[in-house]
Coordinates of C-alpha atoms and ligand atoms in Angstrom, one line a residue:
K1 CA 0.0 0.0 0.0
S2 CA 1.5 3.3 -0.9
Q3 CA 1.8 5.9 1.8
V4 CA -0.2 9.1 1.4
S5 CA 1.9 12.1 2.2
D6 CA 0.7 15.7 2.4
L7 CA 4.3 16.9 1.9
P8 CA 5.3 18.6 -1.3
A9 CA 7.4 16.4 -3.4
K10 CA 10.6 18.2 -2.6
E11 CA 10.1 17.9 1.2
I12 CA 10.8 14.2 1.6
S13 CA 11.4 13.2 5.2
P14 CA 15.1 13.2 6.2
S15 CA 16.4 10.2 8.1
Y16 CA 19.2 9.7 10.6
D17 CA 22.1 7.5 11.1
W18 CA 24.3 6.9 14.2
F19 CA 27.7 5.6 14.8
Q20 CA 30.0 5.3 17.9
T21 CA 33.5 5.4 19.1
E22 CA 34.6 4.2 22.5
S23 CA 33.5 7.4 24.2
L24 CA 31.1 9.2 21.7
V25 CA 27.9 8.6 20.0
T26 CA 27.2 10.7 16.9
I27 CA 23.8 11.1 15.3
V28 CA 23.8 12.4 11.8
T29 CA 20.9 13.8 9.7
Y30 CA 21.3 15.0 6.2
T31 CA 18.7 17.7 5.7
K32 CA 20.0 18.6 2.2
Q33 CA 18.9 22.1 2.9
K34 CA 20.9 25.4 2.7
D35 CA 20.5 28.0 5.4
M36 CA 20.5 25.5 8.2
D37 CA 22.3 26.8 11.3
L38 CA 22.6 26.2 15.0
E39 CA 19.2 27.8 15.5
S40 CA 17.6 25.1 13.4
V41 CA 18.5 22.4 15.9
I42 CA 16.9 22.1 19.4
V43 CA 18.2 19.3 21.6
D44 CA 17.1 18.2 25.0
Y45 CA 18.3 15.4 27.3
Q46 CA 16.1 15.0 30.3
D47 CA 15.8 11.9 32.5
G48 CA 17.4 9.5 30.0
S49 CA 15.2 10.8 27.1
F50 CA 17.0 12.3 24.1
R51 CA 14.9 14.6 21.9
A52 CA 16.2 16.5 18.9
E53 CA 14.0 18.7 16.7
I54 CA 15.5 19.8 13.4
I55 CA 13.6 22.7 11.9
I56 CA 13.6 22.5 8.1
K57 CA 11.7 25.5 6.6
D58 CA 8.1 25.1 8.0
H59 CA 8.6 21.4 9.0
S60 CA 10.2 19.7 12.0
Y61 CA 12.1 16.4 11.9
L62 CA 11.9 14.8 15.3
L63 CA 14.2 12.3 17.0
Y64 CA 12.9 11.2 20.3
T65 CA 14.2 8.2 22.1
E66 CA 15.0 6.7 25.5
L67 CA 18.7 6.1 25.1
S68 CA 20.0 2.6 25.7
H69 CA 22.7 4.0 27.9
E70 CA 23.4 7.1 30.0
I71 CA 25.3 10.1 28.5
Q72 CA 26.9 13.2 29.9
E73 CA 24.9 16.4 29.8
D74 CA 27.1 18.4 27.5
I75 CA 25.8 17.7 24.0
T76 CA 27.5 19.2 21.0
V77 CA 25.7 20.3 17.8
H78 CA 27.4 20.9 14.5
V79 CA 25.6 22.2 11.4
A80 CA 27.3 22.3 8.0
E81 CA 25.6 25.3 6.4
K82 CA 26.4 24.4 2.9
T83 CA 25.1 20.8 2.9
G84 CA 22.6 21.0 5.8
K85 CA 24.3 18.1 7.5
V86 CA 23.4 18.0 11.2
E87 CA 25.6 16.2 13.7
I88 CA 24.7 15.7 17.3
V89 CA 27.6 14.4 19.4
L90 CA 26.8 12.6 22.7
K91 CA 29.4 11.7 25.3
K92 CA 29.0 8.3 26.8
K93 CA 28.9 8.1 30.5
D94 CA 30.6 4.6 30.4
N95 CA 33.0 3.6 27.6
I96 CA 31.1 0.6 26.5
S97 CA 29.7 -0.4 23.1
W98 CA 26.0 0.4 22.5
K99 CA 24.0 -2.3 20.6
Y100 CA 21.2 0.1 19.7
L101 CA 20.6 3.8 20.1
G102 CA 17.4 3.6 22.2
H103 CA 13.7 2.8 22.5
P104 CA 11.7 5.1 20.3
L105 CA 9.3 7.5 22.1
E106 CA 6.2 9.3 20.7
N107 CA 6.7 10.6 17.1
H108 CA 10.3 9.5 16.9
N109 CA 11.7 9.8 13.4
S110 CA 8.7 11.8 12.2
F111 CA 8.5 14.8 9.8
T112 CA 5.6 17.1 10.4
A113 CA 4.5 20.6 9.7
H114 CA 6.0 22.8 12.4
R115 CA 2.6 24.1 13.4
D116 CA 1.5 20.6 14.3
T117 CA 4.6 19.7 16.3
G118 CA 3.3 21.1 19.6
L119 CA 5.3 23.0 22.2
Y120 CA 8.0 21.1 24.1
Y121 CA 9.0 22.5 27.5
R122 CA 12.2 22.2 29.5
K123 CA 12.7 23.4 33.1
C124 CA 15.0 26.5 33.4
Q125 CA 16.3 28.1 36.5
L126 CA 15.9 31.7 37.5
I127 CA 19.4 33.2 37.8
S128 CA 18.8 36.9 38.5
K129 CA 16.3 39.7 38.4
V130 CA 17.1 43.4 38.1
D131 CA 14.8 46.4 38.1
V132 CA 14.5 48.2 34.7
T133 CA 11.7 50.7 35.7
H134 CA 9.1 50.9 38.5
D135 CA 7.1 47.9 37.1
T136 CA 9.5 46.2 34.7
K137 CA 12.4 43.9 35.4
L138 CA 15.1 42.0 33.5
Y139 CA 15.1 38.3 34.4
C140 CA 17.8 35.9 33.5
L141 CA 16.9 32.2 33.0
M142 CA 19.5 29.4 32.6
L143 CA 18.8 26.5 30.3
P144 CA 19.3 23.0 31.7
P145 CA 22.8 21.5 30.9
G146 CA 21.4 18.9 28.5
T147 CA 19.6 21.5 26.3
H148 CA 20.8 23.2 23.1
L149 CA 18.4 26.0 22.2
Q150 CA 18.9 29.4 20.6
V151 CA 15.9 31.7 20.2
P152 CA 16.1 33.3 16.8
I153 CA 15.9 37.1 16.5
G154 CA 12.3 38.3 16.5
Q155 CA 10.9 35.1 17.9
H156 CA 9.3 34.4 21.3
V157 CA 8.9 31.5 23.7
Y158 CA 6.2 30.5 26.1
L159 CA 6.8 30.5 29.8
K160 CA 4.7 28.1 31.9
Q161 CA 4.1 28.1 35.6
T162 CA 1.6 26.2 37.8
V163 CA -0.4 28.6 40.0
A164 CA -2.7 27.0 42.5
G165 CA -2.9 23.8 40.5
T166 CA -3.5 25.5 37.2
E167 CA -1.0 25.8 34.4
I168 CA -0.6 29.3 33.1
V169 CA 1.3 29.9 29.8
K170 CA 2.2 33.3 28.3
P171 CA 4.5 34.3 25.4
Y172 CA 7.7 36.4 26.1
T173 CA 10.4 37.7 23.7
P174 CA 14.0 37.2 24.8
V175 CA 16.2 40.3 24.9
L176 CA 19.9 40.9 25.5
D177 CA 21.4 41.7 28.9
S178 CA 22.1 45.2 27.6
L179 CA 22.3 47.4 24.5
Y180 CA 26.0 48.1 25.1
L181 CA 27.1 46.6 21.8
D182 CA 30.7 46.1 21.1
L183 CA 30.3 46.5 17.4
Q184 CA 33.4 44.5 16.7
E185 CA 32.2 41.4 18.5
P186 CA 29.7 38.9 17.0
I187 CA 26.8 37.9 19.2
H188 CA 28.0 34.9 21.2
P189 CA 26.2 32.0 19.7
H190 CA 26.5 29.4 22.5
N191 CA 24.5 31.0 25.2
K192 CA 23.0 29.1 28.1
Y193 CA 21.3 32.2 29.4
I194 CA 18.1 33.8 28.2
Y195 CA 17.1 37.3 29.3
F196 CA 13.5 38.5 29.5
M197 CA 12.2 42.0 30.1
M198 CA 8.9 41.6 31.8
K199 CA 6.3 44.1 33.0
I200 CA 4.5 43.1 36.2
Y201 CA 0.7 43.7 36.2
H202 CA -0.4 43.4 39.8
T203 CA -3.8 41.9 38.8
G204 CA -2.3 39.8 36.0
L205 CA -2.6 36.0 35.9
F206 CA 1.1 35.3 35.1
T207 CA 3.4 38.1 35.9
P208 CA 2.9 38.6 39.7
H209 CA 3.5 34.9 40.3
F210 CA 6.6 35.0 38.0
D211 CA 7.9 37.9 40.0
C212 CA 7.5 35.9 43.2
L213 CA 9.9 33.2 42.1
Q214 CA 13.1 33.1 44.1
I215 CA 16.6 32.9 42.5
G216 CA 17.2 29.2 41.8
D217 CA 13.5 28.4 41.3
G218 CA 12.4 26.6 38.1
V219 CA 10.2 27.7 35.3
S220 CA 9.3 25.9 32.1
L221 CA 10.3 27.4 28.7
S222 CA 9.0 26.3 25.3
S223 CA 10.8 26.0 22.0
P224 CA 10.8 29.3 20.0
E225 CA 7.9 30.4 17.8
G226 CA 7.3 33.3 15.5
N227 CA 7.4 34.3 11.9
F228 CA 10.1 37.0 11.8
K229 CA 13.1 35.9 9.6
K230 CA 16.6 37.4 9.8
S231 CA 16.5 37.4 6.0
Q232 CA 14.0 40.3 6.2
L233 CA 17.0 42.4 7.3
Q234 CA 19.3 41.4 4.5
E235 CA 20.5 44.2 2.3
L236 CA 18.3 46.7 4.1
E237 CA 19.1 50.3 3.8
E238 CA 16.7 51.8 6.4
L239 CA 15.1 50.2 9.4
F240 CA 12.2 51.8 11.3
L241 CA 11.2 50.4 14.7
L242 CA 7.8 51.4 16.2
A243 CA 7.5 50.1 19.8
A244 CA 5.0 50.8 22.6
G245 CA 5.6 49.7 26.2
T246 CA 7.0 46.2 26.4
G247 CA 6.5 46.0 22.6
F248 CA 10.2 47.2 22.8
T249 CA 11.3 43.6 23.5
P250 CA 11.5 42.2 19.9
M251 CA 13.3 45.4 18.9
V252 CA 16.3 44.8 21.2
K253 CA 17.8 41.9 19.3
I254 CA 16.8 43.3 15.9
L255 CA 18.5 46.6 16.7
N256 CA 21.6 44.8 17.8
Y257 CA 21.7 42.4 14.9
A258 CA 21.0 45.1 12.3
L259 CA 23.7 47.5 13.5
T260 CA 26.3 44.7 13.9
N261 CA 25.7 42.6 10.8
I262 CA 23.9 44.5 8.1
T263 CA 26.5 46.4 6.3
S264 CA 24.1 48.0 3.8
L265 CA 22.2 49.7 6.6
R266 CA 22.4 53.5 6.6
K267 CA 19.8 54.4 9.2
V268 CA 17.9 52.7 12.1
K269 CA 15.2 54.8 13.7
L270 CA 13.3 53.8 16.9
M271 CA 10.1 55.6 17.8
F272 CA 9.3 54.5 21.3
F273 CA 5.8 55.2 22.7
N274 CA 5.2 55.1 26.5
K275 CA 2.8 56.6 29.0
T276 CA 5.3 58.6 31.1
E277 CA 9.1 59.2 31.3
G278 CA 9.3 56.7 34.2
D279 CA 7.9 54.0 31.9
I280 CA 10.7 54.3 29.2
L281 CA 12.7 51.0 29.1
W282 CA 16.5 51.3 28.9
R283 CA 16.3 55.1 28.2
N284 CA 19.9 55.8 29.2
Q285 CA 21.2 52.9 27.1
L286 CA 19.2 54.0 24.1
E287 CA 20.4 57.6 24.4
Q288 CA 24.0 56.4 24.8
L289 CA 23.7 54.2 21.8
A290 CA 22.3 57.1 19.7
D291 CA 25.3 59.2 20.8
K292 CA 27.8 56.5 19.9
E293 CA 26.3 55.1 16.8
K294 CA 25.7 57.7 14.0
R295 CA 23.2 55.4 12.1
F296 CA 20.9 55.1 15.1
E297 CA 18.3 57.6 16.2
V298 CA 15.6 57.4 18.9
E299 CA 12.6 59.4 19.7
F300 CA 10.4 59.1 22.8
I301 CA 6.7 59.9 22.6
L302 CA 4.6 60.1 25.8
S303 CA 0.9 59.6 26.0
E304 CA 0.6 60.8 29.6
P305 CA 3.5 63.3 30.0
T306 CA 3.9 65.8 32.9
S307 CA 4.0 69.5 32.1
E308 CA 7.8 69.4 32.1
W309 CA 8.1 67.1 29.1
T310 CA 9.4 69.0 26.1
G311 CA 9.4 66.0 23.7
K312 CA 6.7 64.7 21.4
Q313 CA 3.3 63.7 22.9
G314 CA 0.3 61.7 22.0
R315 CA -0.5 58.3 20.6
I316 CA 0.4 56.8 17.3
S317 CA -0.9 59.1 14.5
L318 CA -0.4 60.1 10.9
P319 CA 1.4 63.5 11.8
L320 CA 3.8 61.7 14.1
L321 CA 4.6 58.9 11.7
S322 CA 4.8 60.9 8.5
G323 CA 7.7 63.0 9.8
F324 CA 9.6 60.1 11.2
V325 CA 9.0 57.0 9.1
K326 CA 10.2 58.5 5.9
R327 CA 12.6 57.2 3.3
S328 CA 15.7 59.4 3.2
I329 CA 16.6 57.9 -0.1
E330 CA 14.1 57.3 -2.9
N331 CA 13.2 53.6 -3.4
S332 CA 15.5 52.5 -0.6
R333 CA 15.1 49.0 0.8
V334 CA 13.2 49.6 4.1
L335 CA 11.5 47.6 6.8
V336 CA 9.2 48.9 9.4
C337 CA 8.8 46.7 12.5
I338 CA 5.9 47.4 14.9
C339 CA 5.0 46.0 18.3
G340 CA 2.9 47.0 21.2
P341 CA -0.7 46.7 22.5
E342 CA -3.0 45.3 19.8
P343 CA -4.9 48.6 19.1
F344 CA -1.5 50.4 18.7
T345 CA -0.2 47.8 16.3
E346 CA -3.4 47.7 14.2
Q347 CA -3.6 51.5 14.0
G348 CA 0.1 51.6 13.1
I349 CA -0.3 49.2 10.2
R350 CA -3.3 51.2 8.9
L351 CA -1.2 54.4 9.0
L352 CA 1.8 52.8 7.4
K353 CA -0.3 51.6 4.5
D354 CA -1.7 55.1 4.2
L355 CA 1.9 56.3 3.9
N356 CA 2.4 53.8 1.0
F357 CA 4.5 51.2 2.7
S358 CA 3.9 47.8 1.1
K359 CA 2.9 44.7 3.0
E360 CA 6.4 43.3 2.6
E361 CA 7.9 46.4 4.1
I362 CA 5.9 46.1 7.3
H363 CA 6.4 43.5 10.0
S364 CA 4.1 43.4 12.9
F365 CA 4.7 41.3 16.0
T366 CA 1.6 39.4 17.2
E367 CA 1.1 36.0 18.8
Ligands
FAD1 P1 -3.1 39.4 32.3 O1 -3.8 38.5 33.2 O2 -3.1 39.1 30.9 O3 -3.5 40.9 32.6 C1 -2.8 42.0 32.0 C2 -3.5 43.3 32.5 O4 -4.7 43.5 31.9 C3 -3.7 43.4 34.0 O5 -3.5 44.7 34.4 C4 -5.1 43.0 34.1 O6 -5.8 43.5 35.3 C5 -5.7 43.6 32.9 N1 -6.9 42.8 32.4 C6 -6.9 41.4 32.2 N2 -8.1 41.1 31.8 C7 -8.8 42.2 31.6 C8 -10.1 42.5 31.1 N3 -10.9 41.5 30.7 N4 -10.5 43.8 31.0 C9 -9.7 44.8 31.4 N5 -8.4 44.5 31.9 C10 -8.0 43.3 32.0 N6 5.3 41.0 27.9 C11 6.4 41.4 28.5 O7 6.4 42.0 29.6 N7 7.6 41.2 27.9 C12 7.7 40.5 26.7 O8 8.8 40.2 26.3 C13 6.5 40.1 26.1 N8 6.5 39.4 24.9 C14 5.4 39.0 24.3 C15 5.4 38.4 23.1 C16 4.2 38.0 22.4 C17 4.3 37.3 21.1 C18 3.0 38.4 23.0 C19 1.7 38.1 22.3 C20 3.0 39.0 24.2 C21 4.1 39.4 24.9 N9 4.1 40.0 26.1 C22 5.3 40.4 26.7 C23 2.9 40.1 26.9 C24 2.7 38.8 27.8 O9 2.5 37.7 27.0 C25 1.5 38.9 28.8 O10 0.3 39.3 28.0 C26 1.7 39.9 29.9 O11 2.9 39.6 30.6 C27 0.5 40.0 30.8 O12 0.3 38.7 31.4 P2 -0.4 38.5 32.8 O13 -1.0 37.1 32.8 O14 0.4 38.9 33.9 O15 -1.6 39.6 32.8
NAD2 P1 1.2 50.6 28.0 O1 -0.1 50.4 28.4 O2 2.2 51.1 28.9 O3 1.2 51.6 26.7 C1 2.3 52.0 26.0 C2 1.9 52.9 24.9 O4 1.1 52.2 24.0 C3 1.0 54.1 25.3 O5 1.8 55.1 25.8 C4 0.4 54.4 24.0 O6 1.2 55.3 23.2 C5 0.2 53.1 23.3 N1 -1.1 52.6 23.4 C6 -1.7 51.9 24.5 N2 -2.9 51.7 24.3 C7 -3.2 52.1 23.0 C8 -4.4 52.1 22.2 N3 -5.5 51.6 22.7 N4 -4.3 52.7 21.0 C9 -3.2 53.3 20.6 N5 -2.0 53.3 21.3 C10 -2.1 52.7 22.5 O7 1.8 49.3 27.3 P2 2.3 47.9 28.0 O8 1.5 47.7 29.3 O9 3.8 48.0 28.1 O10 1.8 46.8 27.0 C11 2.6 46.4 25.9 C12 1.8 45.5 25.0 O11 2.7 45.0 24.0 C13 1.1 44.3 25.7 O12 -0.2 44.3 25.2 C14 1.9 43.1 25.2 O13 1.1 42.0 25.0 C15 2.4 43.6 23.8 N6 3.6 42.9 23.4 C16 3.5 42.1 22.3 C17 4.7 41.5 21.8 C18 4.6 40.6 20.6 O14 5.6 40.1 20.1 N7 3.5 40.4 20.0 C19 5.9 41.6 22.5 C20 5.9 42.4 23.7 C21 4.8 43.0 24.1

């Protein structure tokens, strides 16, 4: 009986192979795809179970098995970008020969549309929390030692806590520990630490409980989601970022990546909407960055300013945008990123369309 597949002809399922030396087990998958990188591979080793998710375009290839023998927790991942060969190297705990890799677990060796893969969680540890403003803090979580996971720029994860017997899940966008970029240094790729900038709402379901966690406490973190692609920044000449409140969070890594890696970029302009001066996240860092980096400009707009505020006021509007989100060169390659409360984002998209930006030139962050 022939197997029915809903995959396009080109997207035939990959397969894997494994081999061993006295001390190592190597699992190899040939994805035959270009543009594979370390972000495309998520590996977890928890309680004897080994799980690897290889993201190939909008599909996931899953390896999920209860290993036949114990391994050490530091797992190495290699990705050959030209051929799409993925190598996962496990270190044996005991130098004995394995007869088989392991017992397959649910959906082992399956290739499914990424949206059907479901979220997988691993337990992270709260490492630190630092005040950013009166209601917003920077939290650092550490991944467990058996996890290899890098959150791509512009993507978010879900955090999960159990509060009074009920699981509560909310999305959050990782940021950097600061905006102090050393423009010479590439972003360190192997990071065990993930930073979140989170605003605490006293009557909120998730955030007040998250803020009560003690250093060393655990919180579950999902694999990354989101539809922003780094390639949207490639060869860009002008980048406009429109952020409101914590809608600033996706802009942090985008800003850093664009200024560090996109050589064609002439201008990055951030328009940051907040209620009051006290609500502006990383104001000093943004001002210092604007002083140091000629291509970067920031403007703060307050919706509830005090009488002393001499800067721009109000909510997102055509007069505010038309002066700021403006090509400085005719037909330049631009991208406008927008994130904030839903009504802010929706209104922003309408205004940008009125200003003749095309759909491809606008990226909005939503769930
Ligand atoms: P909620 O229970 O959702 O309540 C939030 C506020 O609304 C409270 O003040 C509450 O009293 C009020 N409220 C709730 N229900 C009602 C109602 N029916 N009528 C009137 N008021 C109501 N947030 C960040 O801080 N940092 C991030 O990096 C971040 N990233 C995100 C990424 C994505 C993709 C998305 C979609 C959201 C992101 N958020 C982020 C927002 C985050 O997911 C939560 O929505 C936020 O933290 C509030 O969660 P909560 O459960 O504490 O509050
Ligand atoms: P806030 O209430 O402090 O408001 C910040 C600014 O947003 C205001 O000063 C105003 O200029 C603008 N604003 C608020 N309500 C508006 C409305 N109805 N119409 C037009 N403009 C409006 O913001 P906050 O409490 O920091 O909330 C940030 C929001 O961003 C949350 O809703 C959060 O879910 C969302 N967010 C989304 C993502 C994502 O990726 N989708 C990421 C981070 C945050």
